[in-house]
Short mmCIF file of C-alpha atoms and ligand atoms in Angstrom, two decimals:
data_model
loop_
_atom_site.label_atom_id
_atom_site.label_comp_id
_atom_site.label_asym_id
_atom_site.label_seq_id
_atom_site.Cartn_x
_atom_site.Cartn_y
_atom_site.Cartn_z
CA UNK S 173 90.94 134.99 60.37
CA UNK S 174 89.58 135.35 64.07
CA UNK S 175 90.53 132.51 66.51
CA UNK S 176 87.53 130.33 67.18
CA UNK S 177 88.46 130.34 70.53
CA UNK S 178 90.74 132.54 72.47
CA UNK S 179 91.21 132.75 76.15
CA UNK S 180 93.73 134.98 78.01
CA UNK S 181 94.95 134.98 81.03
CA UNK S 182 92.26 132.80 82.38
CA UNK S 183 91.67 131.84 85.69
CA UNK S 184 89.73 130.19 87.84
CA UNK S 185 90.02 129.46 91.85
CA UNK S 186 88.20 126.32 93.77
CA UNK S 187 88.82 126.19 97.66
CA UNK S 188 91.30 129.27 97.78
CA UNK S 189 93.73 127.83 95.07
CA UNK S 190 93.62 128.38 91.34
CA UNK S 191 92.90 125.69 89.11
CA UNK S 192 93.64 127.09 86.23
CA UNK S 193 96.14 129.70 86.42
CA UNK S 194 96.89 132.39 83.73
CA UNK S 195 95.86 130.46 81.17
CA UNK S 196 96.65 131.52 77.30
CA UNK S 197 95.26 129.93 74.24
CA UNK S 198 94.23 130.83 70.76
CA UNK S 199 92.60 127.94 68.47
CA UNK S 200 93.84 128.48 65.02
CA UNK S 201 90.55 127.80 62.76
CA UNK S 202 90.17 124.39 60.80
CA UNK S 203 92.76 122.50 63.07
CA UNK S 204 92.76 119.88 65.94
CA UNK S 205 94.06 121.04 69.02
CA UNK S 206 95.00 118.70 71.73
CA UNK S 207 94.47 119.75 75.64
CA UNK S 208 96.64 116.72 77.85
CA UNK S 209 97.41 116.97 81.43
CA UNK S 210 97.37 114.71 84.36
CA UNK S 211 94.07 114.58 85.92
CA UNK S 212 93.35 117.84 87.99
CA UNK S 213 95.51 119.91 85.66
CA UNK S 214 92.55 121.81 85.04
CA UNK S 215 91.42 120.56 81.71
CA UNK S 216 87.44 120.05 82.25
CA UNK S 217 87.26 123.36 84.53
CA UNK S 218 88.92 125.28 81.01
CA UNK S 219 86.49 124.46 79.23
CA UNK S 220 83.79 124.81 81.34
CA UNK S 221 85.20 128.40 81.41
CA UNK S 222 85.49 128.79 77.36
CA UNK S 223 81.98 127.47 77.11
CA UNK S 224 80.91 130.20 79.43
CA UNK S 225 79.37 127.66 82.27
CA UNK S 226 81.19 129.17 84.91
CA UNK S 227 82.69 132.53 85.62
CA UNK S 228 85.96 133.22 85.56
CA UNK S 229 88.07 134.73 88.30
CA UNK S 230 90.04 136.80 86.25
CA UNK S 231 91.02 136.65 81.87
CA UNK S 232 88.61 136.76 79.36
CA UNK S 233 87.33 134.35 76.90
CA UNK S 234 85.85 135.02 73.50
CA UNK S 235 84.10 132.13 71.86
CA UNK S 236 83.34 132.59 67.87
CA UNK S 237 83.80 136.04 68.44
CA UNK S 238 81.38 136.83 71.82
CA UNK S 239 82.69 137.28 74.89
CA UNK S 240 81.85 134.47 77.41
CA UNK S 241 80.15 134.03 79.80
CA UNK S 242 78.03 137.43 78.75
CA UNK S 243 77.11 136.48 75.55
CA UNK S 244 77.06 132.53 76.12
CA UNK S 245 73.75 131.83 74.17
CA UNK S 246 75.34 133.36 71.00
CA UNK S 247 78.70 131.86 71.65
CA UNK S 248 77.48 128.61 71.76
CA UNK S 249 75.27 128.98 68.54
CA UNK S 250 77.73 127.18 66.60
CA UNK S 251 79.55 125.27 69.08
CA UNK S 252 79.68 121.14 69.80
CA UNK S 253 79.97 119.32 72.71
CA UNK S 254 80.97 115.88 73.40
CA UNK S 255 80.94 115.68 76.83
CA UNK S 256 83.07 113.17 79.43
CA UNK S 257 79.76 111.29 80.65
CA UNK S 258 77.47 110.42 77.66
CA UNK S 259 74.14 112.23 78.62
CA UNK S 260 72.09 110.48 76.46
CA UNK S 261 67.96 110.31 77.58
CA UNK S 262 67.49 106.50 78.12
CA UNK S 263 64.14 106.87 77.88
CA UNK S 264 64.27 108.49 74.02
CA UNK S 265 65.07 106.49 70.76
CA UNK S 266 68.02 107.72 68.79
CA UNK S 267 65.62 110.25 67.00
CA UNK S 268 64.07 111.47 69.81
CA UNK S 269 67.56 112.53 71.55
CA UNK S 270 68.87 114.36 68.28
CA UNK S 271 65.67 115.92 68.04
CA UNK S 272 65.20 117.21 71.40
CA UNK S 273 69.07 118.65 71.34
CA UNK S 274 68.20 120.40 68.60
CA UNK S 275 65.69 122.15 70.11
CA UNK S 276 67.95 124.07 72.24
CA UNK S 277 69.18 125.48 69.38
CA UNK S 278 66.12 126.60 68.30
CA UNK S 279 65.94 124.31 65.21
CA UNK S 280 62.27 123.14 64.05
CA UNK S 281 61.40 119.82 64.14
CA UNK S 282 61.76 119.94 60.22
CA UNK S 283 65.05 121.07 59.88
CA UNK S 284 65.92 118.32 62.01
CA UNK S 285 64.72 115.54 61.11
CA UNK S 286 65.85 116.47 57.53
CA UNK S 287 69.62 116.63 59.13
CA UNK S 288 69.37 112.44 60.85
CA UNK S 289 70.43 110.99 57.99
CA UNK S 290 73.43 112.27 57.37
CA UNK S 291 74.19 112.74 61.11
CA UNK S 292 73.26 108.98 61.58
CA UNK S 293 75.33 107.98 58.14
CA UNK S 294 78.08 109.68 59.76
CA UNK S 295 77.73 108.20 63.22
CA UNK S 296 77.66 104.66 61.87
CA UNK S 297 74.28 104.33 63.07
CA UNK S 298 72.29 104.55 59.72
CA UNK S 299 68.96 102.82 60.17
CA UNK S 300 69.03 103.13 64.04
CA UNK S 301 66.49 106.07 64.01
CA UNK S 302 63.88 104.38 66.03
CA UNK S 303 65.98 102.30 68.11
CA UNK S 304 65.96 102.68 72.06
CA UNK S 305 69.26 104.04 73.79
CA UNK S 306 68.90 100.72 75.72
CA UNK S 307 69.66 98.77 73.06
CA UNK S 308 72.62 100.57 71.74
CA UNK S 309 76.43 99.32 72.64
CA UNK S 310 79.20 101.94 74.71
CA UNK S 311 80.67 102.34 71.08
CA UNK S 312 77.16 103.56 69.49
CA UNK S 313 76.28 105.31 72.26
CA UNK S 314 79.46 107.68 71.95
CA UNK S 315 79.01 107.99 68.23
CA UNK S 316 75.83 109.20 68.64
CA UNK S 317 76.74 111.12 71.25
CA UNK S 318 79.30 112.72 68.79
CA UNK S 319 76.44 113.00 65.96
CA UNK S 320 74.51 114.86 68.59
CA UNK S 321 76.99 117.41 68.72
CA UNK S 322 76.98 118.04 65.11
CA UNK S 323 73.54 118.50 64.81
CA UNK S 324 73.83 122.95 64.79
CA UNK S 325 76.53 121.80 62.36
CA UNK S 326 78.81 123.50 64.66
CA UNK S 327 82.09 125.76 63.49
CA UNK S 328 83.86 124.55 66.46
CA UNK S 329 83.58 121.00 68.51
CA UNK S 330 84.50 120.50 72.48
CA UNK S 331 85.59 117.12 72.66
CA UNK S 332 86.58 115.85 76.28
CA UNK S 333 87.89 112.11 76.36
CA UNK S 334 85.55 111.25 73.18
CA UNK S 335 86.98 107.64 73.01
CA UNK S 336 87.31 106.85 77.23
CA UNK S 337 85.83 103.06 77.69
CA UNK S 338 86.08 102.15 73.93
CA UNK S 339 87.45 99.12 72.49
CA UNK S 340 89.87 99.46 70.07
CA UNK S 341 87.59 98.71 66.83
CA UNK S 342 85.25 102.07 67.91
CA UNK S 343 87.92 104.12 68.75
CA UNK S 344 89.06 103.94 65.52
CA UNK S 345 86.12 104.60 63.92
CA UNK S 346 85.62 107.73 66.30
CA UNK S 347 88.69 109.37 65.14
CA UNK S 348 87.73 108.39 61.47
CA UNK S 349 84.65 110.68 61.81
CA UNK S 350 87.19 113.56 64.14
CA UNK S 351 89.60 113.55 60.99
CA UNK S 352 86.56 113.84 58.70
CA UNK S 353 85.10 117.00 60.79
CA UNK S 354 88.64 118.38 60.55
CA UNK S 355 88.31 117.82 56.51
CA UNK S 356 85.30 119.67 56.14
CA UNK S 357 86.92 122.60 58.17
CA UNK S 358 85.53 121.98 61.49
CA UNK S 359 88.29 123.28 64.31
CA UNK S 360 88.53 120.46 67.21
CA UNK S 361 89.43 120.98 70.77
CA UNK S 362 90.17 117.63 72.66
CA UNK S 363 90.62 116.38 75.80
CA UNK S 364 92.36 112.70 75.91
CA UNK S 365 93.97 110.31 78.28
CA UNK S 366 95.51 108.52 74.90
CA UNK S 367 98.09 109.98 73.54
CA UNK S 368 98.15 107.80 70.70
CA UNK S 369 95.31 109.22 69.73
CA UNK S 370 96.42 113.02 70.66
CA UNK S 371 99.66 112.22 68.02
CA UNK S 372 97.10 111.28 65.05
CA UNK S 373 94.67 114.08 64.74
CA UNK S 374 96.19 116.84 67.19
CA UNK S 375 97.75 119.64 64.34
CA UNK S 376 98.77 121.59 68.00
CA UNK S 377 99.20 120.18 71.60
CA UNK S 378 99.18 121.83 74.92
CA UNK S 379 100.23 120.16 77.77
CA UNK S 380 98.91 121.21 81.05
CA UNK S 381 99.20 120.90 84.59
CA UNK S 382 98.53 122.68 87.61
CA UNK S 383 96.20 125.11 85.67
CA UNK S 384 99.54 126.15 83.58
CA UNK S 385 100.45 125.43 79.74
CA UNK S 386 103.80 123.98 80.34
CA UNK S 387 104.51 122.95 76.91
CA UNK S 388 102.91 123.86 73.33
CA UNK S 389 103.69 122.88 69.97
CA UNK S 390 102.79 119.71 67.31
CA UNK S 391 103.24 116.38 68.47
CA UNK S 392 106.43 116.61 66.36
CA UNK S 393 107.73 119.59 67.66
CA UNK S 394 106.70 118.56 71.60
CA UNK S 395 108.97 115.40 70.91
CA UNK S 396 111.62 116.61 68.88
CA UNK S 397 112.25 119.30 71.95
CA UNK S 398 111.69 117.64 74.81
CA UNK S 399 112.94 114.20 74.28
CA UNK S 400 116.01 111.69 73.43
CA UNK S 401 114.94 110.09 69.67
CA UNK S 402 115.01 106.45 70.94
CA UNK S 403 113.63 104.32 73.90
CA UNK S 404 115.26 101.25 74.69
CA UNK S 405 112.35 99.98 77.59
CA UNK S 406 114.45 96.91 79.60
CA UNK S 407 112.72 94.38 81.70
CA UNK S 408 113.29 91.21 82.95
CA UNK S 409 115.22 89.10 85.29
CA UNK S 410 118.55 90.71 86.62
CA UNK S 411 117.38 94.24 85.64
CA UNK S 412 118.44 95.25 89.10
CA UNK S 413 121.84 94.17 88.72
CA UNK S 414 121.93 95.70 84.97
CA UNK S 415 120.72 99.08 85.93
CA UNK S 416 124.04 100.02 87.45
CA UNK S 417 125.69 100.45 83.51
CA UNK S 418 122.94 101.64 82.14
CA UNK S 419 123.61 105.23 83.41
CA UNK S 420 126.71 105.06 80.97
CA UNK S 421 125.05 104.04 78.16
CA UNK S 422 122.16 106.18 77.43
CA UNK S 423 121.64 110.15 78.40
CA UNK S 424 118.56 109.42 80.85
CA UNK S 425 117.53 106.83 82.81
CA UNK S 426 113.46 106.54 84.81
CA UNK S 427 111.96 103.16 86.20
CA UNK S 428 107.99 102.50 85.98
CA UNK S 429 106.95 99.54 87.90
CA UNK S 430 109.58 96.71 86.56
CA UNK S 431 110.95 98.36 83.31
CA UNK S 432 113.85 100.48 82.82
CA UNK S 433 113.21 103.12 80.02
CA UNK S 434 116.04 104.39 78.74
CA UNK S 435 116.40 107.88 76.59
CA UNK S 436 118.90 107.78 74.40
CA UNK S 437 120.04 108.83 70.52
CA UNK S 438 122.48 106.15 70.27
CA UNK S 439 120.53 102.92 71.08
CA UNK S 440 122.82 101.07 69.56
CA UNK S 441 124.92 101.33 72.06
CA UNK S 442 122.44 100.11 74.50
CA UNK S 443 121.23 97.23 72.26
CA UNK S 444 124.47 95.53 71.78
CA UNK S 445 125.10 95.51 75.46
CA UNK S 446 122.07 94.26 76.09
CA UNK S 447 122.68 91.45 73.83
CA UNK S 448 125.29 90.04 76.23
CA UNK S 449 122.56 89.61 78.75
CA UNK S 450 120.09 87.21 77.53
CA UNK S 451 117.55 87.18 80.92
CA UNK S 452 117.17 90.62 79.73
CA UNK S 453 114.07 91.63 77.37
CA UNK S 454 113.80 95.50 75.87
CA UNK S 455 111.97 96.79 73.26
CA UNK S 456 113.42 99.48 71.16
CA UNK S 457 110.86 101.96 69.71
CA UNK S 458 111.10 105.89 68.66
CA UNK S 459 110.36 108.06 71.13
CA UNK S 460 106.57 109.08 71.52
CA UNK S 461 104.17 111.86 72.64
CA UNK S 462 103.49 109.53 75.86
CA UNK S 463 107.33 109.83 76.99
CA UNK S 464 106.85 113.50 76.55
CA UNK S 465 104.50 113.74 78.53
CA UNK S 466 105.70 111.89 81.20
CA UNK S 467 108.57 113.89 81.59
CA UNK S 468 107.03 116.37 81.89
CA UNK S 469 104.52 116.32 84.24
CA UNK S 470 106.10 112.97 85.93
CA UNK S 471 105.47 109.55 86.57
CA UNK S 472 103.25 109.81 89.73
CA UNK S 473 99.52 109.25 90.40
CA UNK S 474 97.32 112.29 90.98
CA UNK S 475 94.39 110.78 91.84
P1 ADP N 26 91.00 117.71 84.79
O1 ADP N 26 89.83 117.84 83.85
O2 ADP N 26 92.31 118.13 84.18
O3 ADP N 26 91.08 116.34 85.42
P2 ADP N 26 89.48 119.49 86.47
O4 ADP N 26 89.36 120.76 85.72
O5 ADP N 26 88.30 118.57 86.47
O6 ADP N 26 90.80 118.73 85.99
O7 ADP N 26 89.82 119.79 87.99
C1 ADP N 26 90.91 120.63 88.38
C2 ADP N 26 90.88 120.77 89.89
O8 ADP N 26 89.76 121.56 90.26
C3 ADP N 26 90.73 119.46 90.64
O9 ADP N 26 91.54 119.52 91.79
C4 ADP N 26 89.27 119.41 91.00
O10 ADP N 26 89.06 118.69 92.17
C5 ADP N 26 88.95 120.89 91.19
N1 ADP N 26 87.55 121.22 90.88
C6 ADP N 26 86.98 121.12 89.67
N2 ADP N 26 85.68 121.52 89.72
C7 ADP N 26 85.45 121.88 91.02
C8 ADP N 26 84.30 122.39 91.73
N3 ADP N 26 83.14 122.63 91.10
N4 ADP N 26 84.45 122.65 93.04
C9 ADP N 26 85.63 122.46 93.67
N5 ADP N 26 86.73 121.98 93.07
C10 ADP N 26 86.66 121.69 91.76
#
């Protein structure tokens, strides 16, 4: 079956240096694919590019089969959006924004209205048809934001940071509705900051920076080959003092702030020293998607 999405060699330039950079990727239908990276790795400007907003400086893109930007109208036929900002008209009721967004692609009024049900059901937001955006919470807004983007009942959905500024409650009704899309066969292509949420419904990750894939696989894979099994994360009182062994007693050290992570596949080894040295507090845990990604594109601020 053809890619929903494939871009290759991609890239893109913004005050004489490229932002994204040779940039290869083919979505594999009916999956959830995960785009992470620091911010300015490039993530928004790629898929400005696949969506065929801006030009490319070189690389093509191909979106449900037409090539971008030349055929953009067609491309984005059957394409979502769920963009960064929500871009919601304030001034609208909850009909009166899915409506209009349909519109643009070229749906009647009828064939619209006959789709808010379902789109609200699914949102969460069944009954809110009249309401004002005014009155709606961050969480609604967002879900309706994401019902918005369903409303061409798209083959493919551009997600970037759908769940940025939610509590924890609407997040996880968010990704309900994501692994729901993914059910009925819907191929996902998300931008997040969380990378809990990247490990639950990414089938595929690739982690960017500087404009460059530097890593691509499942969340499994990514931390299977990239990463000791366990974290032993130290902090406390004499942690200064303690630091000095724990170079023998795990493979790989890295401080953040006041804790000492440690990267190791024999924890115990680091757990029963540590329980000689009760100031001490650690947490042991598996090792996650987040400590991949921190070692590999590193600890510091980029912003
Ligand atoms: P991300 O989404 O990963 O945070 P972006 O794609 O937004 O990264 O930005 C990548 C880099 O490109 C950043 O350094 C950003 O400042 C720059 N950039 C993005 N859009 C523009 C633009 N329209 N003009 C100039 N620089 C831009």
């Amino acid at each position: 079956m053809r890619p929903p999405l494939r871009l290759a060699g991609l890239t893109k330039h913004y005050g004489g240096s490229a932002v994204v950079d040779g940039f290869d990727l083919e979505l594999e239908p009916g999956r959830c694919h995960g785009l992470l990276g620091p911010n300015g790795a490039g993530k928004t400007t790629t898929l400005r590019l696949a969506l065929g907003l801006i030009q490319a400086d070189a690389g093509t893109v191909e979106l449900l089969g037409h090539p971008m930007p030349a055929r953009a109208r067609l491309g984005r036929q059957k394409v979502g959006v769920v963009p960064q900002v929500d871009s919601l008209d304030p001034d609208f009721t909850v009909r009166e924004n899915l409506q209009t967004y349909g519109r643009y692609f070229g749906l009647s009024g009828r064939e619209i209205e006959a789709r808010i049900p379902d789109l609200l059901d699914f949102a969460g937001l069944a009954g809110k048809a009249d309401a004002p955006i005014l009155n709606l919470s961050g969480g609604m807004k967002r879900r309706l934001t994401l019902a918005r983007a369903l409303v061409n009942d798209p083959d493919l959905i551009f997600l970037d940071e759908p769940t940025t500024g939610l509590d924890p409650q609407a997040r996880h009704l968010i990704w309900q509705g994501l692994r729901r899309l993914i059910g009925q066969g819907k191929t996902l292509l998300l931008t997040t900051h969380f990378m809990d949420e990247a490990e639950r419904l990414c089938d595929v990750i690739s982690v960017m920076d500087r404009g460059r894939v530097i890593a691509r696989g499942s969340p499994r894979e990514l931390i299977a080959s990239h990463i000791e099994p366990h974290v032993v994360e130290v902090f406390g009182d004499g942690l200064a003092e303690w630091k000095a062994c724990a170079g023998d007693l795990c493979h790989r050290c890295e401080t953040a702030g006041e804790t000492l992570f440690c990267y190791t596949d024999a924890p115990d080894k680091v757990v029963a020293h540590l329980e000689g040295r009760p100031a001490l507090r650690y947490l042991h845990r598996p090792a996650n998607l987040e400590d991949v990604f921190l070692k590999l594109t590193g600890r510091d601020l980029r912003d």
